[in-house]
Coordinates of C-alpha atoms in Angstrom, one line a residue:
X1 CA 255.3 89.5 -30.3
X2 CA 255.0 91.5 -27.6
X3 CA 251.8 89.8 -26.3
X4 CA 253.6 87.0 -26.7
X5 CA 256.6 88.5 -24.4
X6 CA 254.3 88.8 -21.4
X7 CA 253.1 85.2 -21.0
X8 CA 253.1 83.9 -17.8
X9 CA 255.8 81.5 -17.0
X10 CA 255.1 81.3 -13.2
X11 CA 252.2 82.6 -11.0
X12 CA 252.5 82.4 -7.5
X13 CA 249.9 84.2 -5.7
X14 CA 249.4 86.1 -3.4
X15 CA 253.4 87.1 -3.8
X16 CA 255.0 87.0 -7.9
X17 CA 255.0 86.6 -10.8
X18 CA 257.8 86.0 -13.2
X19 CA 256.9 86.3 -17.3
X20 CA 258.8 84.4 -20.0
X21 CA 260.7 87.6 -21.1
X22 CA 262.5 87.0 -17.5
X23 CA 260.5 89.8 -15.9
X24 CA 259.5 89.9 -12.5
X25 CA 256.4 91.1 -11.1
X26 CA 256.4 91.4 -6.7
X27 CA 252.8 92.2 -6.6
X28 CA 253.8 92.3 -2.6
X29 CA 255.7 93.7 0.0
X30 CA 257.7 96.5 -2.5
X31 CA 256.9 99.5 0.0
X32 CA 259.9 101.1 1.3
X33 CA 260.4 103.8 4.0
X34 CA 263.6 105.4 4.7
X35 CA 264.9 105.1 8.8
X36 CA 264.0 107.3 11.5
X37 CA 263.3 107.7 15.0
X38 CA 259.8 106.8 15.7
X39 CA 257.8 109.9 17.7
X40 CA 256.0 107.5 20.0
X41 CA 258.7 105.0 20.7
X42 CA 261.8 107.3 20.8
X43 CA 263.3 104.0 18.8
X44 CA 266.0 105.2 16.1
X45 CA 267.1 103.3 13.0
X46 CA 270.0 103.4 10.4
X47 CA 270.6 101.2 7.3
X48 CA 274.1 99.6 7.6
X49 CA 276.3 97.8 5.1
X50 CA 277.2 94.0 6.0
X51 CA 278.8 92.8 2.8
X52 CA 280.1 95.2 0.2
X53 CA 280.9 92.3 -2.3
X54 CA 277.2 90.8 -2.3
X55 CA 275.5 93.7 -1.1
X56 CA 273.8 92.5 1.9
X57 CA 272.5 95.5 4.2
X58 CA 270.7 95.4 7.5
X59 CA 268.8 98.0 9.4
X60 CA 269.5 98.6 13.0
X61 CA 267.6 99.2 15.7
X62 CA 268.1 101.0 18.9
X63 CA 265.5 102.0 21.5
X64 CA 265.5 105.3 23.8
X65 CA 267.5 104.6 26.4
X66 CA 270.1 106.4 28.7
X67 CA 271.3 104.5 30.9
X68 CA 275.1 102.6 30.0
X69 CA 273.6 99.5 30.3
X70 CA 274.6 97.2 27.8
X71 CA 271.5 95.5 26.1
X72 CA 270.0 91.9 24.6
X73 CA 270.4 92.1 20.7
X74 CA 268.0 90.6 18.5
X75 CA 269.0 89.5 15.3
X76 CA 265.4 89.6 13.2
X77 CA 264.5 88.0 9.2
X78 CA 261.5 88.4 7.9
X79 CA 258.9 87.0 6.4
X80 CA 257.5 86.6 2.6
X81 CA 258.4 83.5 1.2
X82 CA 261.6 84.2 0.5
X83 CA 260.2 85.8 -2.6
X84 CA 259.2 89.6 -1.2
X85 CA 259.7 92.3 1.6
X86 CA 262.7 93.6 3.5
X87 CA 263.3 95.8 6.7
X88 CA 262.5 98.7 5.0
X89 CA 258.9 97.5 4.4
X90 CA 256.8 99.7 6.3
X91 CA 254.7 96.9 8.1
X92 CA 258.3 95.2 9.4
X93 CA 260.0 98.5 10.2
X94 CA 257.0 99.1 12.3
X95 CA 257.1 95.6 13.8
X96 CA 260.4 95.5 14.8
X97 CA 260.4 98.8 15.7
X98 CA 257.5 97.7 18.4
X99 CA 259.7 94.8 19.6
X100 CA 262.7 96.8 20.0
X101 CA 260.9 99.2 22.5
X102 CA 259.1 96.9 24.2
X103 CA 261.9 95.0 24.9
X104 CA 264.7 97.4 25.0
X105 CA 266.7 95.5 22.6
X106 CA 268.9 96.9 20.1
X107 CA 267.8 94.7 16.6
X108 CA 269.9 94.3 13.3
X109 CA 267.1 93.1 10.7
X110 CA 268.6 91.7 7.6
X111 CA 268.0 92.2 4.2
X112 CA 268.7 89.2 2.4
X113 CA 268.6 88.7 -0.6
X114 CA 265.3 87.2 -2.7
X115 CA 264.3 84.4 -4.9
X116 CA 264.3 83.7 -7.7
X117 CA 266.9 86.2 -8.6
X118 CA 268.6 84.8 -5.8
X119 CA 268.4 81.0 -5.6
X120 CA 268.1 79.8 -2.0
X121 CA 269.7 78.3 -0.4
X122 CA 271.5 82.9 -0.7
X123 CA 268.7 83.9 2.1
X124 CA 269.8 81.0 4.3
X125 CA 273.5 82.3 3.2
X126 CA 273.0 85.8 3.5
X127 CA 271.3 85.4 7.0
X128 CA 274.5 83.5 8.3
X129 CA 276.8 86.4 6.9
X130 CA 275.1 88.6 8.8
X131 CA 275.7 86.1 12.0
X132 CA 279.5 86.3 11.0
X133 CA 278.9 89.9 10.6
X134 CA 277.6 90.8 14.2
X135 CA 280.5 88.7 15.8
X136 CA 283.4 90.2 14.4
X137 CA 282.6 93.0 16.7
X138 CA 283.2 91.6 19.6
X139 CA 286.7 92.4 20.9
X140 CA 289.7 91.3 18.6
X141 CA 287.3 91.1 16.1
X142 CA 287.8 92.7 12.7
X143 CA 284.5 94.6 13.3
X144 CA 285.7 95.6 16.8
X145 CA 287.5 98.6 15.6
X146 CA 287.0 101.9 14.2
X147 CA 287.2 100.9 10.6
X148 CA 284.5 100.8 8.1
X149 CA 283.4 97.3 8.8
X150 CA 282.6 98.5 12.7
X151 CA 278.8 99.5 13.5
X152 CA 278.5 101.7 17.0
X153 CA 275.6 100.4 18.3
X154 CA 276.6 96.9 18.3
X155 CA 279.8 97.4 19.8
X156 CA 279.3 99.6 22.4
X157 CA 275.8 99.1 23.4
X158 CA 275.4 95.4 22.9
X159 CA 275.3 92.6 25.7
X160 CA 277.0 89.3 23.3
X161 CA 275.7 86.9 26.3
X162 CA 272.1 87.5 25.2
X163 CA 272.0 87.4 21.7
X164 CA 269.0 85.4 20.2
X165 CA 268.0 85.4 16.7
X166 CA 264.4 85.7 16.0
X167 CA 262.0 85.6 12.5
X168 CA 258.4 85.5 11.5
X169 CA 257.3 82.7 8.9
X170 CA 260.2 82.5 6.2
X171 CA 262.3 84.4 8.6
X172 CA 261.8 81.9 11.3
X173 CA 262.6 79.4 8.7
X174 CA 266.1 81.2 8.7
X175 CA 266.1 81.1 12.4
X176 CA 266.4 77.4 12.5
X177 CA 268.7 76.7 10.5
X178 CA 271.0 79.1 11.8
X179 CA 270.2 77.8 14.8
X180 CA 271.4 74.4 14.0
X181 CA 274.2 75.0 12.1
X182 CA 276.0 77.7 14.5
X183 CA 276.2 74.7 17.5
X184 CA 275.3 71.5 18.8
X185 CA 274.4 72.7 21.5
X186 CA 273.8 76.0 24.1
X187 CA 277.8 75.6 25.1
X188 CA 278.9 74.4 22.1
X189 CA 280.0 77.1 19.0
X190 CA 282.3 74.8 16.4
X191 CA 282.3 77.7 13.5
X192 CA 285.1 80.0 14.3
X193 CA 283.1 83.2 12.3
X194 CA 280.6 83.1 15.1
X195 CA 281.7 83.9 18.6
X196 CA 278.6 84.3 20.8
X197 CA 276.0 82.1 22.1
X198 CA 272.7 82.5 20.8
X199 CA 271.0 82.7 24.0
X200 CA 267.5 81.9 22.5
X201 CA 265.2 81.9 19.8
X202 CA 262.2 83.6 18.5
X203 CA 259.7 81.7 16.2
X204 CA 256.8 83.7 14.9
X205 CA 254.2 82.0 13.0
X206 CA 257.2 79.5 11.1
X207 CA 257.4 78.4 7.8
X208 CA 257.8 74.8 8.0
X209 CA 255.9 72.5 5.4
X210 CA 255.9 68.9 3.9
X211 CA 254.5 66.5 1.3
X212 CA 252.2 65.0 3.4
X213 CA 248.6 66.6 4.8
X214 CA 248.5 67.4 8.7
X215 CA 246.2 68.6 11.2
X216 CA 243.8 71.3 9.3
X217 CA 245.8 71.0 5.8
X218 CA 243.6 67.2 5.4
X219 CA 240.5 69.6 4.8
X220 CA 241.6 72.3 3.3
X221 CA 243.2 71.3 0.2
X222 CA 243.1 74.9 -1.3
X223 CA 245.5 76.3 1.1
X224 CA 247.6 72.8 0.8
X225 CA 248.0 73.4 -2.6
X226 CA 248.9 77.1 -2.4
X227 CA 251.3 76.9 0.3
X228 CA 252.8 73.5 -1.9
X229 CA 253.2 75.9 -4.8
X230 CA 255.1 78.9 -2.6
X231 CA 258.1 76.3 -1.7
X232 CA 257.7 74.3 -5.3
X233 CA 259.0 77.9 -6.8
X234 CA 261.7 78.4 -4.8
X235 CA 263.1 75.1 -3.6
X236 CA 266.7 74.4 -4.7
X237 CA 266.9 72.7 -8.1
X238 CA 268.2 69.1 -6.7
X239 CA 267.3 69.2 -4.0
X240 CA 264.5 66.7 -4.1
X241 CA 263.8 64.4 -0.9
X242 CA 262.4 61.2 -2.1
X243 CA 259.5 61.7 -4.4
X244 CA 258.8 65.7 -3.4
X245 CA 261.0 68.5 -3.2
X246 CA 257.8 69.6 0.0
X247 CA 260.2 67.3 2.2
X248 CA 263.1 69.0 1.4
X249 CA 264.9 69.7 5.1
X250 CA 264.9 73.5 4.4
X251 CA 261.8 73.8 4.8
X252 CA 260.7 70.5 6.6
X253 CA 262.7 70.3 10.0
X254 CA 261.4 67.1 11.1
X255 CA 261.6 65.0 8.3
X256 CA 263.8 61.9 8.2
X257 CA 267.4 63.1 7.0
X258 CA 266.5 67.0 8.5
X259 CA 269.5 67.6 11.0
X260 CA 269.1 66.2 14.2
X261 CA 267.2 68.9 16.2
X262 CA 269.3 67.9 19.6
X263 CA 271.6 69.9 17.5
X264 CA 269.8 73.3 17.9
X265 CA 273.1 76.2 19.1
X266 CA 270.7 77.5 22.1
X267 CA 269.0 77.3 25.7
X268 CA 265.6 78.6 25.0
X269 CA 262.8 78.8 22.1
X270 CA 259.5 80.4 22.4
X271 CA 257.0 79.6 19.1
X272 CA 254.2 81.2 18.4
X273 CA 250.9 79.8 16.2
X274 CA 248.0 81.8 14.9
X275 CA 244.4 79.3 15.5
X276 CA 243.6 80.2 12.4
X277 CA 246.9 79.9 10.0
X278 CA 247.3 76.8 7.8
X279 CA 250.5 76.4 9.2
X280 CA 249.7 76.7 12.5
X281 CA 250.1 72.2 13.1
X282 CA 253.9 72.7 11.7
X283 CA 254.5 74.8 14.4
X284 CA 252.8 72.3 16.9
X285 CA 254.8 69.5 15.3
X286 CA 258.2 71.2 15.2
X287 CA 257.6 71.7 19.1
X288 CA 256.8 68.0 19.6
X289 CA 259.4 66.9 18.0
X290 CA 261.9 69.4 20.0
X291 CA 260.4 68.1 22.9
X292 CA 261.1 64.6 22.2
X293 CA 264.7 65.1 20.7
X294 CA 267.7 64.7 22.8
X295 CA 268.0 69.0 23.0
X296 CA 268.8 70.1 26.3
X297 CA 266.7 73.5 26.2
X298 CA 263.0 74.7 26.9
X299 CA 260.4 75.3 24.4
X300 CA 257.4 77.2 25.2
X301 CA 254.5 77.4 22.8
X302 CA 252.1 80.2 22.1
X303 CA 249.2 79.8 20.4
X304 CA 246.4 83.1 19.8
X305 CA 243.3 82.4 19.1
X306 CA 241.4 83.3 16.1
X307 CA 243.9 85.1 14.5
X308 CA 245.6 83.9 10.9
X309 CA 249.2 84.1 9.5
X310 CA 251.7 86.7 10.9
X311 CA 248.4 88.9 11.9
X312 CA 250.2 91.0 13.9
X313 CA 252.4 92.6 11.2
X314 CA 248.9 93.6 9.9
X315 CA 247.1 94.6 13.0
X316 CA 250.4 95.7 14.9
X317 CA 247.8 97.9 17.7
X318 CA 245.5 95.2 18.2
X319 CA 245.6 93.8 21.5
X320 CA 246.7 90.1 20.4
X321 CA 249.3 91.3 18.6
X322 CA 250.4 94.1 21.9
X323 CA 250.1 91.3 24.3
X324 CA 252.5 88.9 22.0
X325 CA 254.9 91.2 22.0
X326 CA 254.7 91.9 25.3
X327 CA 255.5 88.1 26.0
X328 CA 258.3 88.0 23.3
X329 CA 259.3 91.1 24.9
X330 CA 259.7 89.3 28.8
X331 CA 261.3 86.0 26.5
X332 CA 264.4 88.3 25.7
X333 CA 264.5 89.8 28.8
X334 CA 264.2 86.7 31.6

């Protein structure tokens, strides 16, 4: 029996695995390191509490800085197929930590919550709470305050006319959509919860797939397959476009039915692509079709040459991944 107990039901490497006795197995991105202020940077971090009643938490970032200036605020998801990780994982608490001093930006990275104890479309969900969370501190908000609900750094040290949301892979996934659903357009905020203009967005090596073989994916059917199998696991049971849940709009922006991308809530969007990640062409096609949509913003493109999937989470001193941030760095800051 107990052999029996640990079967398999789904394997999907390099990330999870989930057993028939309902156990699951992160084989990834379960590290954890408590906040700090970082000796080099002088950058300081606290975990904070956006939603008692589902328990969705966010660390914050805030560089060393003395001046009274008030400061661009990134609001950052990560990465990990919307199966692993979390701000506390030491490779993005070191990443954002990076960004934030780079571009002296205060950060409030989310910690949404995982599949498949948490059925998307919860990350997408959790990601806009936190959206809702951020704005009730501007004045008259409920966060504005000194109750429990208010967080310091984000309402004394935070500029709300240069808010941009940012994410790597999955995370810039949740970008998007945000994205879209917050306006129709950079002037344009119709839900109430969220009071600021996103003044641009961050893509980093996005997450956006399909049913249908591009660009390298024609000659690599390996990778096709495995990156097939990360959304097959977690796509929304229903939620089937057509004859493939890889077309669902979640994770395919430009497919026919996705929402109409002239309906993206800001001015500015920088991607970046990695030469040598197999989803480097979804990048390139999400920025062709921006491009050609009726959006009144300005896309600029980044690819880095021979370097693969979110590489500079793994090689954070390199110089690709010092000059990128350097550039997402003067992005936020223009």
């Amino acid at each position: 029996m107990g052999s029996i107990s640990r079967e398999i039901l789904h394997d999907v490497p390099p990330y999870i695995r989930v057993y028939k006795d309902k156990t699951i197995e992160r084989l990834l991105g379960t590290e954890v390191i408590p906040p700090t202020t970082d000796p080099i940077t002088g950058v300081t971090s606290k975990d904070v509490i956006i939603s008692p009643q589902t328990g969705i938490t966010a660390r914050i970032f805030r560089p060393s800085q003395t001046t009274n200036k008030k400061l661009p605020l990134i609001i950052y998801f990560h990465g990990g197929a919307f199966v692993i990780a979390s701000p506390a994982e030491p490779k993005y608490h070191n990443s954002v930590t990076k960004l934030v001093s780079e571009s002296c930006a205060i950060a409030v990275s989310v910690d949404y919550r995982l599949a498949p104890e948490h059925p998307l479309p919860t990350a997408f969900d959790d990601s806009f709470a936190a959206l809702q969370w951020v704005s009730s501190h501007i004045v008259g908000g409920t966060g504005s305050g000194s109750g429990s609900g208010s967080e310091e750094w984000i309402k004394n040290d935070v500029d709300f006319d240069k808010v941009y949301l940012a994410g790597d892979s999955a995370g810039a996934t949740i970008a998007h959509h945000l994205a879209i659903r917050v306006g129709s357009n950079p002037s344009i905020r119709p839900d109430p919860d969220v009071r600021f203009k996103i003044r641009g967005m961050i893509l980093i090596n996005p997450y956006f797939w399909g049913k249908d073989p591009i660009g390298s994916e024609k000659t690599d059917p390996i990778r096709k397959a495995m990156v097939d199998k990360w959304w097959e696991f977690v796509c929304p049971s229903g939620s089937d476009n057509g004859s493939s849940k890889l077309d669902d709009p979640l994770i395919n922006p430009v497919v026919n039915g996705a929402p109409d991308l002239a309906g993206l809530g800001c001015g500015r969007v920088i991607i970046t692509v990695s030469e040598k990640d197999i989803l480097r062409d979804r990048g390139w096609a999400y920025h062709e079709a921006l491009v050609k949509s009726n959006w009144n913003g300005n896309v600029e493109m980044v690819e880095i040459e021979g370097e693969d999937h979110v590489f500079h989470i793994f090689d954070p001193n390199g110089e690709k991944a010092m000059n990128m941030m350097k550039k997402l760095a003067s992005f936020i800051n223009e």
